[in-house]
PDB file of C-alpha atoms in Angstrom:
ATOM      1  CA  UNK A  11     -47.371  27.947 -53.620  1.00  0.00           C
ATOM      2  CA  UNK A  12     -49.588  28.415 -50.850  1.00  0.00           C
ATOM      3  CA  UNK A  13     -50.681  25.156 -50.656  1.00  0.00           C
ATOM      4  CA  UNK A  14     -47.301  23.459 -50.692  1.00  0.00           C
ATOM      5  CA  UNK A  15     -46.527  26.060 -48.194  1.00  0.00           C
ATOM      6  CA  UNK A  16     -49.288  24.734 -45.967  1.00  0.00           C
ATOM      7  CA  UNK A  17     -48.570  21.590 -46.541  1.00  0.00           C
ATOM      8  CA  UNK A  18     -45.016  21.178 -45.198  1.00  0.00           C
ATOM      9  CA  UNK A  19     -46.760  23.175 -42.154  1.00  0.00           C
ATOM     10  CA  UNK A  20     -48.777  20.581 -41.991  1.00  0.00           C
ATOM     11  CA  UNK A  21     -46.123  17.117 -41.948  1.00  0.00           C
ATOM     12  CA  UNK A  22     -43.645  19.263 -39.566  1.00  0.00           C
ATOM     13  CA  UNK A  23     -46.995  19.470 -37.221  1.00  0.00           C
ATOM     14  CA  UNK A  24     -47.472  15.931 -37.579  1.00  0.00           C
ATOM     15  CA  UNK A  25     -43.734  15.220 -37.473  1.00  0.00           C
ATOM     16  CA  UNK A  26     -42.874  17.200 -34.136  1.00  0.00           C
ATOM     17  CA  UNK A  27     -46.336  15.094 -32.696  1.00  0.00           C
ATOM     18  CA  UNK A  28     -44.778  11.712 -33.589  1.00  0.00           C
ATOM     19  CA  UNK A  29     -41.678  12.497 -31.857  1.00  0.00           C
ATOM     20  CA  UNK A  30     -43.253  13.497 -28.708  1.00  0.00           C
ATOM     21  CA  UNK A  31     -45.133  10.599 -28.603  1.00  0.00           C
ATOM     22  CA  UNK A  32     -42.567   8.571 -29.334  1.00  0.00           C
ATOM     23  CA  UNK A  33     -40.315  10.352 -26.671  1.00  0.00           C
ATOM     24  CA  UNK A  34     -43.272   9.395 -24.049  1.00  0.00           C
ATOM     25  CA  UNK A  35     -43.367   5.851 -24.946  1.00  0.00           C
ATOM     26  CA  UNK A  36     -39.859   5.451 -24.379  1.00  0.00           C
ATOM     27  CA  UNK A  37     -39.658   7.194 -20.979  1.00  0.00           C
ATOM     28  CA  UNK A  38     -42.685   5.151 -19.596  1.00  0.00           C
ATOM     29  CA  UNK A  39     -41.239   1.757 -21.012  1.00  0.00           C
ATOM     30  CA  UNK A  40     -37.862   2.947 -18.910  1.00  0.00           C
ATOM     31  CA  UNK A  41     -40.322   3.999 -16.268  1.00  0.00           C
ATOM     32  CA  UNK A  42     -41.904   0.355 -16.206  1.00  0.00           C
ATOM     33  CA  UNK A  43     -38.489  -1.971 -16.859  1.00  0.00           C
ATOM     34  CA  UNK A  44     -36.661   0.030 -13.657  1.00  0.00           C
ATOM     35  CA  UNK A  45     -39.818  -0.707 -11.728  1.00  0.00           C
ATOM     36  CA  UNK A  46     -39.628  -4.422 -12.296  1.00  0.00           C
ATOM     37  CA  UNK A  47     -35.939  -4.580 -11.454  1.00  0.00           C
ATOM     38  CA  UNK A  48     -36.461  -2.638  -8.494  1.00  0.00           C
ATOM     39  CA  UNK A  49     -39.380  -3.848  -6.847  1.00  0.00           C
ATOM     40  CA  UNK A  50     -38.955  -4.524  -2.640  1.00  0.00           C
ATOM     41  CA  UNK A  51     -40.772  -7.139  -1.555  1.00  0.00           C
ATOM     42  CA  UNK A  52     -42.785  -5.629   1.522  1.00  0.00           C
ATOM     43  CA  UNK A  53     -41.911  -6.339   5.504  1.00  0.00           C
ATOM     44  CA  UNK A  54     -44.639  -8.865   7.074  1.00  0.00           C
ATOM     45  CA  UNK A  55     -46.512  -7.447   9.534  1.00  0.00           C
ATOM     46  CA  UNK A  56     -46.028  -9.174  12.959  1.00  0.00           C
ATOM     47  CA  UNK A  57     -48.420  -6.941  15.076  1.00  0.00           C
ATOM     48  CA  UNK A  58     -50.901  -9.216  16.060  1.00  0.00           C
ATOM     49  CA  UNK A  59     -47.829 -12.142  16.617  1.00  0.00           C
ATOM     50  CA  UNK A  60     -45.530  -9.931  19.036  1.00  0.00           C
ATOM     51  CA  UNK A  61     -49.171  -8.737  21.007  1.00  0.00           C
ATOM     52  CA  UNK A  62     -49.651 -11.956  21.565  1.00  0.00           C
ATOM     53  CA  UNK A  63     -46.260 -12.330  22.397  1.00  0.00           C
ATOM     54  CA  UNK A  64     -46.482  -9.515  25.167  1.00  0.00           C
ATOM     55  CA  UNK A  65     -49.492 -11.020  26.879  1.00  0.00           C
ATOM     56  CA  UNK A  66     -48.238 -14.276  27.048  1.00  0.00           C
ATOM     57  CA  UNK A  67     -44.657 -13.291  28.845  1.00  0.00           C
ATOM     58  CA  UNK A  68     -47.164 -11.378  30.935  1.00  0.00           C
ATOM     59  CA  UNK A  69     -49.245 -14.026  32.440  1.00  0.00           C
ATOM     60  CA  UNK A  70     -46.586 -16.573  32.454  1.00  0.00           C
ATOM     61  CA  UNK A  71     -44.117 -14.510  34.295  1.00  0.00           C
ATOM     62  CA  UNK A  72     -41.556 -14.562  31.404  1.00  0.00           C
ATOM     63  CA  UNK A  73     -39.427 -11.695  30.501  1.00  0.00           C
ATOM     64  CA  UNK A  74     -41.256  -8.605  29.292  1.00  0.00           C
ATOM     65  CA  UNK A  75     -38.184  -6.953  27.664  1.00  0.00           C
ATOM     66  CA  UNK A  76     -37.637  -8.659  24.448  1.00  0.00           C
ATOM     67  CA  UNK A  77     -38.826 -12.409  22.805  1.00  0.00           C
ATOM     68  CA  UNK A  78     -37.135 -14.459  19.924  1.00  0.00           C
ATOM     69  CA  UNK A  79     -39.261 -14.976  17.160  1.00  0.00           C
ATOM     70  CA  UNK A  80     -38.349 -17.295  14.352  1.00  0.00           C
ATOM     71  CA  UNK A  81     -40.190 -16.967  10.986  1.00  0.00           C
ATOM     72  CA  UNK A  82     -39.630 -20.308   9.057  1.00  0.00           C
ATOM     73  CA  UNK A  83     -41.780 -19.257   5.492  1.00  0.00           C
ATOM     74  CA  UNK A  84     -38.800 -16.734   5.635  1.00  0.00           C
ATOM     75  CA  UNK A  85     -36.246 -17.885   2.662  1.00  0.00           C
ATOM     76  CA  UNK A  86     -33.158 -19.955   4.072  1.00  0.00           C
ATOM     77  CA  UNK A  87     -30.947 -17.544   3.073  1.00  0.00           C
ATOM     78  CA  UNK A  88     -32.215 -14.461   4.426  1.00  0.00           C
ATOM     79  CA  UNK A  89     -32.699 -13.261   8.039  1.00  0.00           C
ATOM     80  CA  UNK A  90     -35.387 -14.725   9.752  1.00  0.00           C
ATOM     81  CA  UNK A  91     -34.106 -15.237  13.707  1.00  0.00           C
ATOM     82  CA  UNK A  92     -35.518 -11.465  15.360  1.00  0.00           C
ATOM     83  CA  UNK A  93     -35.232  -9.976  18.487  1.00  0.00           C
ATOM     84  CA  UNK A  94     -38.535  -8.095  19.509  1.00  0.00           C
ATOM     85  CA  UNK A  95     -37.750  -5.277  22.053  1.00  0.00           C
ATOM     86  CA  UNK A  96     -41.273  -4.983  23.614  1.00  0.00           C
ATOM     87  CA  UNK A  97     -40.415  -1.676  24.555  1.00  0.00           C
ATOM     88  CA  UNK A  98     -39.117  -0.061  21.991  1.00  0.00           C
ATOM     89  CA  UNK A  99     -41.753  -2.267  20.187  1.00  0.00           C
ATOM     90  CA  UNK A 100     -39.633  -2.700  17.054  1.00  0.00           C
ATOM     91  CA  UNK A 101     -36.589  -5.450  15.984  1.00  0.00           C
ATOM     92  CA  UNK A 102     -33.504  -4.564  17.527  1.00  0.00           C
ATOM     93  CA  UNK A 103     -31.252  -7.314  15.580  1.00  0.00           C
ATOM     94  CA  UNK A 104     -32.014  -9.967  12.965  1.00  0.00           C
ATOM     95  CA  UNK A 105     -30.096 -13.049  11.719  1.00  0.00           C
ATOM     96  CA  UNK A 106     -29.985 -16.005   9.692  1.00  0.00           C
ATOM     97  CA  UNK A 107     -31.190 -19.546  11.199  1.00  0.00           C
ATOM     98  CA  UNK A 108     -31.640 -23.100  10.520  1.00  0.00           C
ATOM     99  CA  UNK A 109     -34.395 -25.235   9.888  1.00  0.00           C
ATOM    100  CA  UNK A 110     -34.346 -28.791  10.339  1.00  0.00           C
ATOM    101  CA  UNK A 111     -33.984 -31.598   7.278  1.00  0.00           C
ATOM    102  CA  UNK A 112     -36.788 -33.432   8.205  1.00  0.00           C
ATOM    103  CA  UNK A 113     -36.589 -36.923   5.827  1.00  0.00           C
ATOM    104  CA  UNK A 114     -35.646 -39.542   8.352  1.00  0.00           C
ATOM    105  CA  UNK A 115     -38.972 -41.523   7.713  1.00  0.00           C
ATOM    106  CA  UNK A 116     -39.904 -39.651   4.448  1.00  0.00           C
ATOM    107  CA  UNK A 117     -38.353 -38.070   1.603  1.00  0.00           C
ATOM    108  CA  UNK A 118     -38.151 -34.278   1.207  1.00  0.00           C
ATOM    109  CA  UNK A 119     -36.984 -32.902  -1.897  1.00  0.00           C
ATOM    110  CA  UNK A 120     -37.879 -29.282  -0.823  1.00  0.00           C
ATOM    111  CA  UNK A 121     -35.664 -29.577   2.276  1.00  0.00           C
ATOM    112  CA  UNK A 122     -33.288 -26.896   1.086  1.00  0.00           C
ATOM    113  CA  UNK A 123     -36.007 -23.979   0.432  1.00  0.00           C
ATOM    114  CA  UNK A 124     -39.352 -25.006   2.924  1.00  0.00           C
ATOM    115  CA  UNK A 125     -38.963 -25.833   6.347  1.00  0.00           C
ATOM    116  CA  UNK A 126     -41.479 -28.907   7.415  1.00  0.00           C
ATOM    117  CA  UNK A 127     -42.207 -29.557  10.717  1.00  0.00           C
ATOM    118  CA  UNK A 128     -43.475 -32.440  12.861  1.00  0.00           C
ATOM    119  CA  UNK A 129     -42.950 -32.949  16.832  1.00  0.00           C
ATOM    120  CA  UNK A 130     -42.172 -37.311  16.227  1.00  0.00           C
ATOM    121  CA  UNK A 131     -39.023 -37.892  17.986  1.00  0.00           C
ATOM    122  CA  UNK A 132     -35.522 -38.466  15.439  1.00  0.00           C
ATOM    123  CA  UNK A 133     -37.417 -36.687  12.420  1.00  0.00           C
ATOM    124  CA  UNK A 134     -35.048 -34.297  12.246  1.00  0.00           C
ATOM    125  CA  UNK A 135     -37.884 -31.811  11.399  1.00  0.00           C
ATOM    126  CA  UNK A 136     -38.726 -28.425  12.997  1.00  0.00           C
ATOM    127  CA  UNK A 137     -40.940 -27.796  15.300  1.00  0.00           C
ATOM    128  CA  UNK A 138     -43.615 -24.942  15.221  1.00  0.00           C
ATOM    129  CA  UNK A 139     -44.461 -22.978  18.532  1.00  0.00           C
ATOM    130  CA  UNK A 140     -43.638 -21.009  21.664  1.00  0.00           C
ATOM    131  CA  UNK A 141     -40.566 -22.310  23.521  1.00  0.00           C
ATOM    132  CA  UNK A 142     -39.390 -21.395  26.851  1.00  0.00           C
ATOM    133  CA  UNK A 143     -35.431 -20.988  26.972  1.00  0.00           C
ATOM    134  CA  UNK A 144     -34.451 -22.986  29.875  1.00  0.00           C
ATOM    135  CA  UNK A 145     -30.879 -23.524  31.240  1.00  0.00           C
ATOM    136  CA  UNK A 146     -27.320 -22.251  29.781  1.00  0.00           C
ATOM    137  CA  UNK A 147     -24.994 -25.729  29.157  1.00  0.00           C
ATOM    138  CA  UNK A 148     -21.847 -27.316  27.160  1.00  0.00           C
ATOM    139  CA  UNK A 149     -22.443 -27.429  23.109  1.00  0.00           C
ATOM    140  CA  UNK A 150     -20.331 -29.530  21.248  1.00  0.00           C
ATOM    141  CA  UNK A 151     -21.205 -26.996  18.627  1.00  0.00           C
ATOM    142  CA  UNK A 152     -20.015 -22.913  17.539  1.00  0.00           C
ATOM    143  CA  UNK A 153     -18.939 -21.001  20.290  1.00  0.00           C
ATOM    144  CA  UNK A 154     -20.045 -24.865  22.968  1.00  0.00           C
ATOM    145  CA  UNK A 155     -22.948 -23.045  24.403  1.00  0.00           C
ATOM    146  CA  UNK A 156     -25.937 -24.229  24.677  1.00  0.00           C
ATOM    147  CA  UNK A 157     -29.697 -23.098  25.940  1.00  0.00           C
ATOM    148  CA  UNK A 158     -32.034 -26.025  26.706  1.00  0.00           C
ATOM    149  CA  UNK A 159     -35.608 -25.583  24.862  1.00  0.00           C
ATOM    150  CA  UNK A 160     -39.082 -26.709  26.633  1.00  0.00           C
ATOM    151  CA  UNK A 161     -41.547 -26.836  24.433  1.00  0.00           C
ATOM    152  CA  UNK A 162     -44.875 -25.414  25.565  1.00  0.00           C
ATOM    153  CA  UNK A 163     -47.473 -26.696  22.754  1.00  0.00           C
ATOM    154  CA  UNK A 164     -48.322 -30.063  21.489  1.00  0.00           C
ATOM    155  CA  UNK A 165     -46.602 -29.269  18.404  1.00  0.00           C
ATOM    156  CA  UNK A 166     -43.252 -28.899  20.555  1.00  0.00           C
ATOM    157  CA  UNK A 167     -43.808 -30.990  23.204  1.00  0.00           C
ATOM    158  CA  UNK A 168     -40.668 -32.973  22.451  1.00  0.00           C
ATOM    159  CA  UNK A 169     -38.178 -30.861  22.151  1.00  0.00           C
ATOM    160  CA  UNK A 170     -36.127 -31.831  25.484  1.00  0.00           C
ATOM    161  CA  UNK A 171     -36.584 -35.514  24.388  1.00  0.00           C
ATOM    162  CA  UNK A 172     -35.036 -34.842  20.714  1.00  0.00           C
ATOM    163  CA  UNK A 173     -32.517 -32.148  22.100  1.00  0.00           C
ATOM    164  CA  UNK A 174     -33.747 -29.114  19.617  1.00  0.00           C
ATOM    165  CA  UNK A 175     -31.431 -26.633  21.580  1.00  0.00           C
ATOM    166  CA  UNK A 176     -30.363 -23.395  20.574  1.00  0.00           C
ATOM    167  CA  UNK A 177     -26.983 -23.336  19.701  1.00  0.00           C
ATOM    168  CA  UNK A 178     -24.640 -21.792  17.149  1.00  0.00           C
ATOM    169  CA  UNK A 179     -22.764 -23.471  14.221  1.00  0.00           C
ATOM    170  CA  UNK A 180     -19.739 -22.111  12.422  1.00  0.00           C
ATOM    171  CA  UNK A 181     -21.273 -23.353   8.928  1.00  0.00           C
ATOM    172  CA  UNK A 182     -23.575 -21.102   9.513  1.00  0.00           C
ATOM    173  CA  UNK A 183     -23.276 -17.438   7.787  1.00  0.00           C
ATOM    174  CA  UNK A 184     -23.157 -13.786   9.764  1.00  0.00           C
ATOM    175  CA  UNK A 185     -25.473 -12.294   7.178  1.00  0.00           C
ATOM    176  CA  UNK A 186     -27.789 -13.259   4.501  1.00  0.00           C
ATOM    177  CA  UNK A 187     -26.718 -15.326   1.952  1.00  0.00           C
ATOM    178  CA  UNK A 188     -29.814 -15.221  -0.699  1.00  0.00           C
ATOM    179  CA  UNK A 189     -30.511 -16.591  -3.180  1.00  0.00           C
ATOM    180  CA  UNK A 190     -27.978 -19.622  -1.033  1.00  0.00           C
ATOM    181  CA  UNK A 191     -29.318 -21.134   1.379  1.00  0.00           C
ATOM    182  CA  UNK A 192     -28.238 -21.782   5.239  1.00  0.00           C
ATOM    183  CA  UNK A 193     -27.127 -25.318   6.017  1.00  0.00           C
ATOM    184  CA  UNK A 194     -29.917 -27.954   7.506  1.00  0.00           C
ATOM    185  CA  UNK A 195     -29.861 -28.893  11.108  1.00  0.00           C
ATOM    186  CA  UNK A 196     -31.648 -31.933  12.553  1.00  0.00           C
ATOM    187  CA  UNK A 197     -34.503 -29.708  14.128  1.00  0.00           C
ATOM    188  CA  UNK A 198     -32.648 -26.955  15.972  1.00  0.00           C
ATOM    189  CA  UNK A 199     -32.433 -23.419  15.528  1.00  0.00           C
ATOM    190  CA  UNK A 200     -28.588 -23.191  15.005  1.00  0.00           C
ATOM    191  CA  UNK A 201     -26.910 -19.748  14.263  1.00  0.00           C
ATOM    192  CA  UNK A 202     -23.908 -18.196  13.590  1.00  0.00           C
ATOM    193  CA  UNK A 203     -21.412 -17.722  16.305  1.00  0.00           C
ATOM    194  CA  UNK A 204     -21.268 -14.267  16.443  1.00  0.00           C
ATOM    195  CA  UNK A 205     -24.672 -13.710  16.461  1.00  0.00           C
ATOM    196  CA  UNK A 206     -24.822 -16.615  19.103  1.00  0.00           C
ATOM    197  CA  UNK A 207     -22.296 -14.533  21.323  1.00  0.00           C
ATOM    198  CA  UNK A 208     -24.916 -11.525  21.496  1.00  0.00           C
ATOM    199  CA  UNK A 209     -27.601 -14.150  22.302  1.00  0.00           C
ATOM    200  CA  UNK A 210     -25.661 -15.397  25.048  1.00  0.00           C
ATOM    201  CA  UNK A 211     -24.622 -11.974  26.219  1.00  0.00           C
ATOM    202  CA  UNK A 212     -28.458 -10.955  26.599  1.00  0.00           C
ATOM    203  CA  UNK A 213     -29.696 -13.824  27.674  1.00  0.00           C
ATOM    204  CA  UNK A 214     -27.082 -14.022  30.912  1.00  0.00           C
ATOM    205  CA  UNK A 215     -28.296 -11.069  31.890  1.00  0.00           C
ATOM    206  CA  UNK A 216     -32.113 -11.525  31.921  1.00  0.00           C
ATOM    207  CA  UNK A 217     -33.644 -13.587  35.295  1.00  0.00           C
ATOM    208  CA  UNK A 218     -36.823 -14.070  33.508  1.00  0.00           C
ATOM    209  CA  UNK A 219     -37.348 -16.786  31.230  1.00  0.00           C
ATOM    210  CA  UNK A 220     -37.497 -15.319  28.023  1.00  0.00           C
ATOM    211  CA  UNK A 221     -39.939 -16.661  25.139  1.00  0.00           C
ATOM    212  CA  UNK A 222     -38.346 -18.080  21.553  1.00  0.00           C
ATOM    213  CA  UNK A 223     -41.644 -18.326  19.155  1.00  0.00           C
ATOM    214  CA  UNK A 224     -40.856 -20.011  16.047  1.00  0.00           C
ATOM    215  CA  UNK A 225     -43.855 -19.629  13.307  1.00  0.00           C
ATOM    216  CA  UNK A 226     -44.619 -20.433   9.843  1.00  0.00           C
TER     217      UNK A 226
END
Protein backbone atom coordinates (compact mmCIF):
# COMPACT_ATOMS: atom_id res chain seq x y z
CA UNK A 1 0.00 0.00 0.00
CA UNK A 2 2.67 2.28 0.72
CA UNK A 3 4.12 2.19 -2.41
CA UNK A 4 1.00 2.80 -4.46
CA UNK A 5 0.47 5.45 -1.94
CA UNK A 6 3.75 7.06 -2.95
CA UNK A 7 3.27 6.58 -6.16
CA UNK A 8 0.12 8.60 -6.94
CA UNK A 9 2.22 11.27 -4.76
CA UNK A 10 4.49 10.98 -7.12
CA UNK A 11 2.28 11.50 -10.85
CA UNK A 12 0.12 14.36 -8.97
CA UNK A 13 3.83 15.99 -8.40
CA UNK A 14 4.60 15.48 -11.86
CA UNK A 15 1.06 16.33 -12.97
CA UNK A 16 0.68 19.80 -11.08
CA UNK A 17 4.57 20.48 -12.80
CA UNK A 18 3.23 19.86 -16.33
CA UNK A 19 0.48 22.19 -15.87
CA UNK A 20 2.54 24.98 -14.70
CA UNK A 21 4.70 24.65 -17.38
CA UNK A 22 2.27 24.42 -19.67
CA UNK A 23 0.42 27.51 -18.13
CA UNK A 24 3.93 29.47 -18.75
CA UNK A 25 4.22 28.51 -22.27
CA UNK A 26 0.96 29.76 -23.04
CA UNK A 27 1.26 33.16 -21.31
CA UNK A 28 4.70 33.87 -23.02
CA UNK A 29 3.37 32.72 -26.55
CA UNK A 30 0.38 35.47 -25.72
CA UNK A 31 3.20 37.59 -24.40
CA UNK A 32 5.14 37.27 -27.85
CA UNK A 33 1.92 37.27 -30.53
CA UNK A 34 0.58 40.81 -28.73
CA UNK A 35 4.12 42.05 -29.11
CA UNK A 36 4.21 41.47 -32.83
CA UNK A 37 0.81 43.03 -33.38
CA UNK A 38 1.71 45.86 -31.38
CA UNK A 39 5.01 46.87 -32.26
CA UNK A 40 5.51 51.06 -32.96
CA UNK A 41 7.78 51.72 -35.36
CA UNK A 42 10.20 54.35 -33.63
CA UNK A 43 10.23 58.41 -34.41
CA UNK A 44 13.47 59.36 -36.62
CA UNK A 45 15.63 61.42 -35.00
CA UNK A 46 16.04 64.84 -36.76
CA UNK A 47 18.56 66.47 -34.27
CA UNK A 48 21.41 66.90 -36.26
CA UNK A 49 18.84 68.01 -39.50
CA UNK A 50 16.86 70.88 -37.53
CA UNK A 51 20.67 72.10 -35.95
CA UNK A 52 21.59 72.49 -39.09
CA UNK A 53 18.50 73.98 -39.83
CA UNK A 54 18.97 76.70 -36.99
CA UNK A 55 22.41 77.75 -38.16
CA UNK A 56 21.57 78.11 -41.53
CA UNK A 57 18.34 80.60 -40.93
CA UNK A 58 21.00 82.18 -38.75
CA UNK A 59 23.61 83.19 -41.15
CA UNK A 60 21.29 83.70 -43.97
CA UNK A 61 19.04 86.03 -42.17
CA UNK A 62 15.97 83.71 -42.51
CA UNK A 63 13.41 83.30 -39.89
CA UNK A 64 14.62 81.81 -36.63
CA UNK A 65 11.13 80.86 -35.32
CA UNK A 66 10.13 77.79 -37.09
CA UNK A 67 11.35 75.88 -40.70
CA UNK A 68 9.34 73.36 -42.93
CA UNK A 69 10.91 70.21 -43.23
CA UNK A 70 9.70 67.61 -45.65
CA UNK A 71 10.78 63.95 -45.14
CA UNK A 72 10.20 62.11 -48.53
CA UNK A 73 11.46 58.21 -47.27
CA UNK A 74 8.32 58.99 -45.08
CA UNK A 75 5.36 56.57 -46.51
CA UNK A 76 2.85 58.53 -48.89
CA UNK A 77 0.24 58.04 -46.74
CA UNK A 78 1.43 59.17 -43.53
CA UNK A 79 2.50 62.63 -42.27
CA UNK A 80 5.62 63.74 -43.43
CA UNK A 81 5.22 67.86 -44.06
CA UNK A 82 6.53 69.26 -40.15
CA UNK A 83 6.72 72.41 -38.69
CA UNK A 84 9.95 72.78 -36.46
CA UNK A 85 9.40 75.48 -33.73
CA UNK A 86 13.11 76.30 -33.05
CA UNK A 87 12.11 77.46 -29.85
CA UNK A 88 10.16 75.23 -28.40
CA UNK A 89 12.60 72.90 -30.31
CA UNK A 90 9.95 70.25 -30.99
CA UNK A 91 7.06 69.76 -34.05
CA UNK A 92 4.27 71.91 -33.49
CA UNK A 93 1.98 70.41 -36.48
CA UNK A 94 2.48 67.65 -39.04
CA UNK A 95 0.68 66.76 -42.32
CA UNK A 96 0.48 64.74 -45.28
CA UNK A 97 2.33 65.92 -48.67
CA UNK A 98 3.01 65.10 -52.15
CA UNK A 99 5.79 63.89 -53.98
CA UNK A 100 6.21 64.28 -57.52
CA UNK A 101 5.54 61.31 -60.37
CA UNK A 102 8.65 61.62 -61.88
CA UNK A 103 8.35 59.27 -65.39
CA UNK A 104 8.21 61.89 -68.08
CA UNK A 105 11.53 60.56 -69.70
CA UNK A 106 11.58 57.21 -67.75
CA UNK A 107 9.33 54.76 -66.36
CA UNK A 108 8.66 54.48 -62.61
CA UNK A 109 6.75 51.70 -61.38
CA UNK A 110 7.45 52.63 -57.68
CA UNK A 111 5.95 56.11 -58.20
CA UNK A 112 3.11 55.46 -55.79
CA UNK A 113 5.32 54.33 -52.60
CA UNK A 114 9.19 56.08 -53.26
CA UNK A 115 9.59 59.50 -54.10
CA UNK A 116 12.58 59.98 -56.89
CA UNK A 117 14.02 63.06 -57.44
CA UNK A 118 15.99 64.86 -60.16
CA UNK A 119 16.34 68.84 -60.71
CA UNK A 120 15.92 68.33 -65.13
CA UNK A 121 13.27 70.68 -66.04
CA UNK A 122 9.41 68.87 -66.99
CA UNK A 123 10.45 65.57 -65.03
CA UNK A 124 7.86 65.91 -62.91
CA UNK A 125 10.19 64.56 -60.14
CA UNK A 126 10.97 66.01 -56.68
CA UNK A 127 13.52 67.83 -55.80
CA UNK A 128 15.81 67.27 -52.68
CA UNK A 129 17.09 70.38 -50.62
CA UNK A 130 16.72 73.64 -48.74
CA UNK A 131 14.24 76.06 -50.35
CA UNK A 132 13.67 79.57 -49.56
CA UNK A 133 9.79 80.49 -49.57
CA UNK A 134 9.63 83.50 -51.65
CA UNK A 135 6.49 85.54 -52.56
CA UNK A 136 2.59 84.85 -51.69
CA UNK A 137 0.57 84.64 -55.40
CA UNK A 138 -2.73 83.29 -57.32
CA UNK A 139 -2.95 79.20 -57.39
CA UNK A 140 -5.16 77.77 -59.71
CA UNK A 141 -5.11 75.07 -57.11
CA UNK A 142 -6.92 74.31 -53.18
CA UNK A 143 -7.61 77.26 -51.38
CA UNK A 144 -5.59 79.59 -55.10
CA UNK A 145 -2.66 80.45 -52.97
CA UNK A 146 0.43 80.09 -53.82
CA UNK A 147 4.22 80.59 -52.29
CA UNK A 148 6.96 80.82 -54.95
CA UNK A 149 10.03 78.31 -54.13
CA UNK A 150 13.88 79.33 -54.87
CA UNK A 151 15.85 76.67 -54.75
CA UNK A 152 19.17 77.14 -52.97
CA UNK A 153 21.27 73.84 -53.98
CA UNK A 154 22.20 72.37 -57.24
CA UNK A 155 19.82 69.71 -56.65
CA UNK A 156 16.95 72.50 -56.63
CA UNK A 157 18.25 74.94 -58.64
CA UNK A 158 15.25 74.80 -60.95
CA UNK A 159 12.54 75.05 -59.12
CA UNK A 160 11.32 78.71 -60.29
CA UNK A 161 11.93 77.48 -63.90
CA UNK A 162 9.61 74.20 -63.42
CA UNK A 163 7.15 76.11 -61.00
CA UNK A 164 7.53 73.48 -57.87
CA UNK A 165 5.41 75.91 -55.64
CA UNK A 166 3.82 75.20 -52.54
CA UNK A 167 0.35 75.02 -52.85
CA UNK A 168 -2.61 73.02 -51.57
CA UNK A 169 -4.85 70.50 -53.46
CA UNK A 170 -8.30 69.37 -52.44
CA UNK A 171 -7.38 65.62 -53.52
CA UNK A 172 -5.26 65.77 -51.04
CA UNK A 173 -6.29 64.20 -47.43
CA UNK A 174 -6.39 66.22 -43.81
CA UNK A 175 -4.81 63.25 -42.09
CA UNK A 176 -3.00 60.15 -42.81
CA UNK A 177 -4.33 57.83 -44.99
CA UNK A 178 -1.86 54.61 -44.57
CA UNK A 179 -1.54 52.02 -45.86
CA UNK A 180 -3.25 54.58 -49.14
CA UNK A 181 -1.30 56.65 -50.49
CA UNK A 182 -1.51 60.63 -51.23
CA UNK A 183 -2.06 61.56 -54.86
CA UNK A 184 1.24 62.41 -57.18
CA UNK A 185 2.01 65.93 -58.10
CA UNK A 186 4.36 66.94 -60.93
CA UNK A 187 7.22 67.95 -58.40
CA UNK A 188 5.50 70.17 -55.85
CA UNK A 189 4.82 69.84 -52.36
CA UNK A 190 0.95 70.10 -52.55
CA UNK A 191 -1.20 69.77 -49.31
CA UNK A 192 -4.42 69.74 -48.09
CA UNK A 193 -6.35 72.91 -47.88
CA UNK A 194 -6.83 73.14 -44.46
CA UNK A 195 -3.57 72.48 -43.54
CA UNK A 196 -2.59 74.99 -46.40
CA UNK A 197 -4.82 77.71 -44.59
CA UNK A 198 -2.55 77.40 -41.32
CA UNK A 199 0.50 77.61 -43.64
CA UNK A 200 -0.70 80.66 -45.07
CA UNK A 201 -1.84 82.08 -41.77
CA UNK A 202 1.86 81.70 -40.35
CA UNK A 203 3.59 82.45 -43.06
CA UNK A 204 1.72 86.15 -43.53
CA UNK A 205 2.78 86.91 -40.46
CA UNK A 206 6.56 86.17 -40.50
CA UNK A 207 8.94 89.13 -42.37
CA UNK A 208 11.73 86.73 -42.52
CA UNK A 209 12.07 84.35 -45.17
CA UNK A 210 11.41 81.20 -43.71
CA UNK A 211 13.35 77.86 -44.80
CA UNK A 212 11.23 74.65 -46.39
CA UNK A 213 13.98 71.63 -46.30
CA UNK A 214 12.77 68.72 -48.07
CA UNK A 215 15.10 65.44 -47.38
CA UNK A 216 15.23 61.88 -48.11
Amino acid sequence: MQNVEAERRRLFKTTIRNMKNITILFLLSFICCNNATTDVIPVKDYTTTNSEALQFCKDNNFNEDYYYLIDLSIHPGKNRFFIHDFKQNKVIDKNLVTHGSCDQFETNPTKWEKAKFSNKADSHCSMKGKYKIGKRDYSSWGINVKYWLHGLEKSNSNAVKRVVVLHSWDAVANEEVYPNVSPLSWGCPAVSDEFMRKLDTQLKATKKPVLLWIIE
